[in-house]
Amino acid sequence: MILKGGAPVPASRRAVKIVLYAFLLLLCTLLQMSLLPAWRVAGVHPLWLPVLAVMIAVREGERLGLGFGLAAGLLCDLLLPRSEGFFTVFLMAAGLLAGALCEHVLTRGFVAALLWSLAVFAAMDVLFFVLFYLLPGRAGWGALVSVALPETLFSVTSGLWLYLPVKGIHRIAG
Amino acid sequence: MKWIRRHKTLAVAGIAALLVLAMAVASLFASGRVSPASDLLGGLMRPLQTLMNRLAGGVGGFWGYVYEYEGLLDEVGELRLRLARAEAEIRRLEKAGEENERLLELLGIHQKRPDFQFVPADIIQRDMSNWARIFTLDKGAADGVKVGDCVISAEGYMVGRVSAAGRTWCEVVTVIDTDMAAGAIVDRTSLTAAARGSFEMMQKDRLSLIHLRPDVDLMIGDLVLTSGIGGVLPGDVPIGRVADVRQERDGMSAVAELTPLADLDRLRVCYIVIGFDGASGEEEGGEMP
């Protein structure tokens, strides 16, 4: 990995960074399994794992974006029923895309993290709904308004705090 | 005087002997009273005695500590062992208590529904999604569980239906999930209808009673049971109570909202009905509608 100035990041610091991000992902997973399902607004509870994956991708670029998108996606597929590997594929691709664009083209600040989180979450929910509910004829478009919209808004707004530890780890570990 | 000067030691010893003799004689006649000399001596000696006593106690304690250390270690080991045994006993009793509670529940359901054959199962995972309300239970095809089986709570209320069955696990769609569909009957009026889940209702933790006539005779609080028509699900299993009745937008039909009787958020143990009187057996190995 190369910094903006061109100086290579030592492998040990990169390892520390990966361990810290993995710890944050684990913490998020534990929260997702314990407290978050009980925190309901407009009938939905927040889902923070995709938000965390996007924020890591925005700060760290395509490699870690791909890796942590894959990890967060796997965890989502383990925790959420009827997903058939959807989250793994989607979040891996989203992490790679967001990471690559933020690394080479766009900015890496808070606003970018917020907009990317909203875009990725909304796209994920729409695609999930179309593939698993609309196309099999299990639900109509109304579900987008009753589930996808509140879930996207609630998850992203309540998960914005994740930007702080991600930024902190990025700074500490270089 | 010369003799005294020459024999000082003998003189002092003699005087001392005389004094001791005098004190002994005085004590003989004192009859329990303390002589002034003894009192004075005792007063002078008391602090010294106290100090000596404390020193002796300290030294004795130290030697006791040194000599008894091994014994204390043995005693600590013994106490730890007894504590571990007591804790194991408490755990065993707690487990026995839980088992007893479960058996009592089982007995209750057996008494209520003697026609049911069921398997108790623990909830091992709850879905974390906003798109479904699904449980995973720790019993599967190896225990006789099959797709479509009705799942009830300890109180006998409907929890849901088995939607997928592995060898040692099964997935249950709860009564408020969008895949829920069951024939229902209103207990008070014997009106039959279809109970279904929907996204709109799922957000409220409710399900709907659909295809009702606009002038349907329903009251808030009416009990809704499974109809058992077709023999797919057992009949007379309480699903929920009517919480609201409203007209559909087209005005041609009405919909009732049902609040499930089973407390889905607090459930830990479920009972899978693997057989009942009048079962059609059509669901065996098949897909749930």
PDB file of N, CA and C in Angstrom, chain A residues 7 20 25 31 33-34 38 40-41 59 61 67 70-71 87 110 120 128 169:
ATOM      1  N   ALA A   7       5.341   7.170   0.389  1.00  0.00           N
ATOM      2  CA  ALA A   7       6.105   6.315   1.300  1.00  0.00           C
ATOM      3  C   ALA A   7       5.341   5.029   1.577  1.00  0.00           C
ATOM      4  N   LEU A  20      -7.220  -4.103  13.925  1.00  0.00           N
ATOM      5  CA  LEU A  20      -8.134  -3.136  14.559  1.00  0.00           C
ATOM      6  C   LEU A  20      -9.479  -3.068  13.818  1.00  0.00           C
ATOM      7  N   LEU A  25     -15.205  -4.725  13.376  1.00  0.00           N
ATOM      8  CA  LEU A  25     -16.216  -5.531  12.675  1.00  0.00           C
ATOM      9  C   LEU A  25     -16.853  -6.540  13.636  1.00  0.00           C
ATOM     10  N   LEU A  31     -22.970  -6.310  18.425  1.00  0.00           N
ATOM     11  CA  LEU A  31     -24.074  -5.359  18.632  1.00  0.00           C
ATOM     12  C   LEU A  31     -25.275  -5.738  17.768  1.00  0.00           C
ATOM     13  N   MET A  33     -26.113  -8.607  16.823  1.00  0.00           N
ATOM     14  CA  MET A  33     -26.778  -9.815  17.314  1.00  0.00           C
ATOM     15  C   MET A  33     -27.468  -9.604  18.656  1.00  0.00           C
ATOM     16  N   SER A  34     -27.068  -8.572  19.379  1.00  0.00           N
ATOM     17  CA  SER A  34     -27.602  -8.444  20.739  1.00  0.00           C
ATOM     18  C   SER A  34     -28.543  -7.254  20.899  1.00  0.00           C
ATOM     19  N   ALA A  38     -33.451  -4.933  19.022  1.00  0.00           N
ATOM     20  CA  ALA A  38     -34.469  -4.379  19.925  1.00  0.00           C
ATOM     21  C   ALA A  38     -34.668  -2.878  19.725  1.00  0.00           C
ATOM     22  N   ARG A  40     -35.879  -0.348  17.566  1.00  0.00           N
ATOM     23  CA  ARG A  40     -36.699  -0.259  16.358  1.00  0.00           C
ATOM     24  C   ARG A  40     -37.336   1.114  16.212  1.00  0.00           C
ATOM     25  N   VAL A  41     -37.216   1.627  15.008  1.00  0.00           N
ATOM     26  CA  VAL A  41     -37.854   2.901  14.657  1.00  0.00           C
ATOM     27  C   VAL A  41     -38.602   2.654  13.349  1.00  0.00           C
ATOM     28  N   ARG A  59     -12.214   5.036   3.383  1.00  0.00           N
ATOM     29  CA  ARG A  59     -10.980   5.513   4.009  1.00  0.00           C
ATOM     30  C   ARG A  59      -9.743   4.786   3.473  1.00  0.00           C
ATOM     31  N   GLY A  61      -9.449   2.455   0.645  1.00  0.00           N
ATOM     32  CA  GLY A  61      -9.210   2.131  -0.760  1.00  0.00           C
ATOM     33  C   GLY A  61      -9.682   0.738  -1.146  1.00  0.00           C
ATOM     34  N   GLY A  67     -11.687  -6.581   0.878  1.00  0.00           N
ATOM     35  CA  GLY A  67     -11.544  -7.569   1.962  1.00  0.00           C
ATOM     36  C   GLY A  67     -12.616  -7.425   3.018  1.00  0.00           C
ATOM     37  N   LEU A  70     -16.083  -8.227   1.767  1.00  0.00           N
ATOM     38  CA  LEU A  70     -16.267  -9.690   1.763  1.00  0.00           C
ATOM     39  C   LEU A  70     -16.601 -10.197   3.177  1.00  0.00           C
ATOM     40  N   ALA A  71     -15.827  -9.711   4.161  1.00  0.00           N
ATOM     41  CA  ALA A  71     -16.038 -10.173   5.539  1.00  0.00           C
ATOM     42  C   ALA A  71     -17.417  -9.743   6.057  1.00  0.00           C
ATOM     43  N   PHE A  87     -25.378 -10.929   0.086  1.00  0.00           N
ATOM     44  CA  PHE A  87     -24.638  -9.851   0.754  1.00  0.00           C
ATOM     45  C   PHE A  87     -23.124  -9.984   0.543  1.00  0.00           C
ATOM     46  N   PHE A 110     -15.795  12.741   5.421  1.00  0.00           N
ATOM     47  CA  PHE A 110     -17.031  12.321   6.069  1.00  0.00           C
ATOM     48  C   PHE A 110     -18.216  12.354   5.102  1.00  0.00           C
ATOM     49  N   VAL A 120     -24.861   2.877  -1.341  1.00  0.00           N
ATOM     50  CA  VAL A 120     -24.660   1.417  -1.314  1.00  0.00           C
ATOM     51  C   VAL A 120     -25.820   0.731  -0.606  1.00  0.00           C
ATOM     52  N   PHE A 128     -31.909  -6.455  -3.322  1.00  0.00           N
ATOM     53  CA  PHE A 128     -32.353  -7.585  -2.494  1.00  0.00           C
ATOM     54  C   PHE A 128     -33.867  -7.776  -2.629  1.00  0.00           C
ATOM     55  N   ILE A 169      -8.556   4.689  13.395  1.00  0.00           N
ATOM     56  CA  ILE A 169      -7.672   3.559  13.040  1.00  0.00           C
ATOM     57  C   ILE A 169      -6.811   3.929  11.834  1.00  0.00           C
TER      58      ILE A 169
END
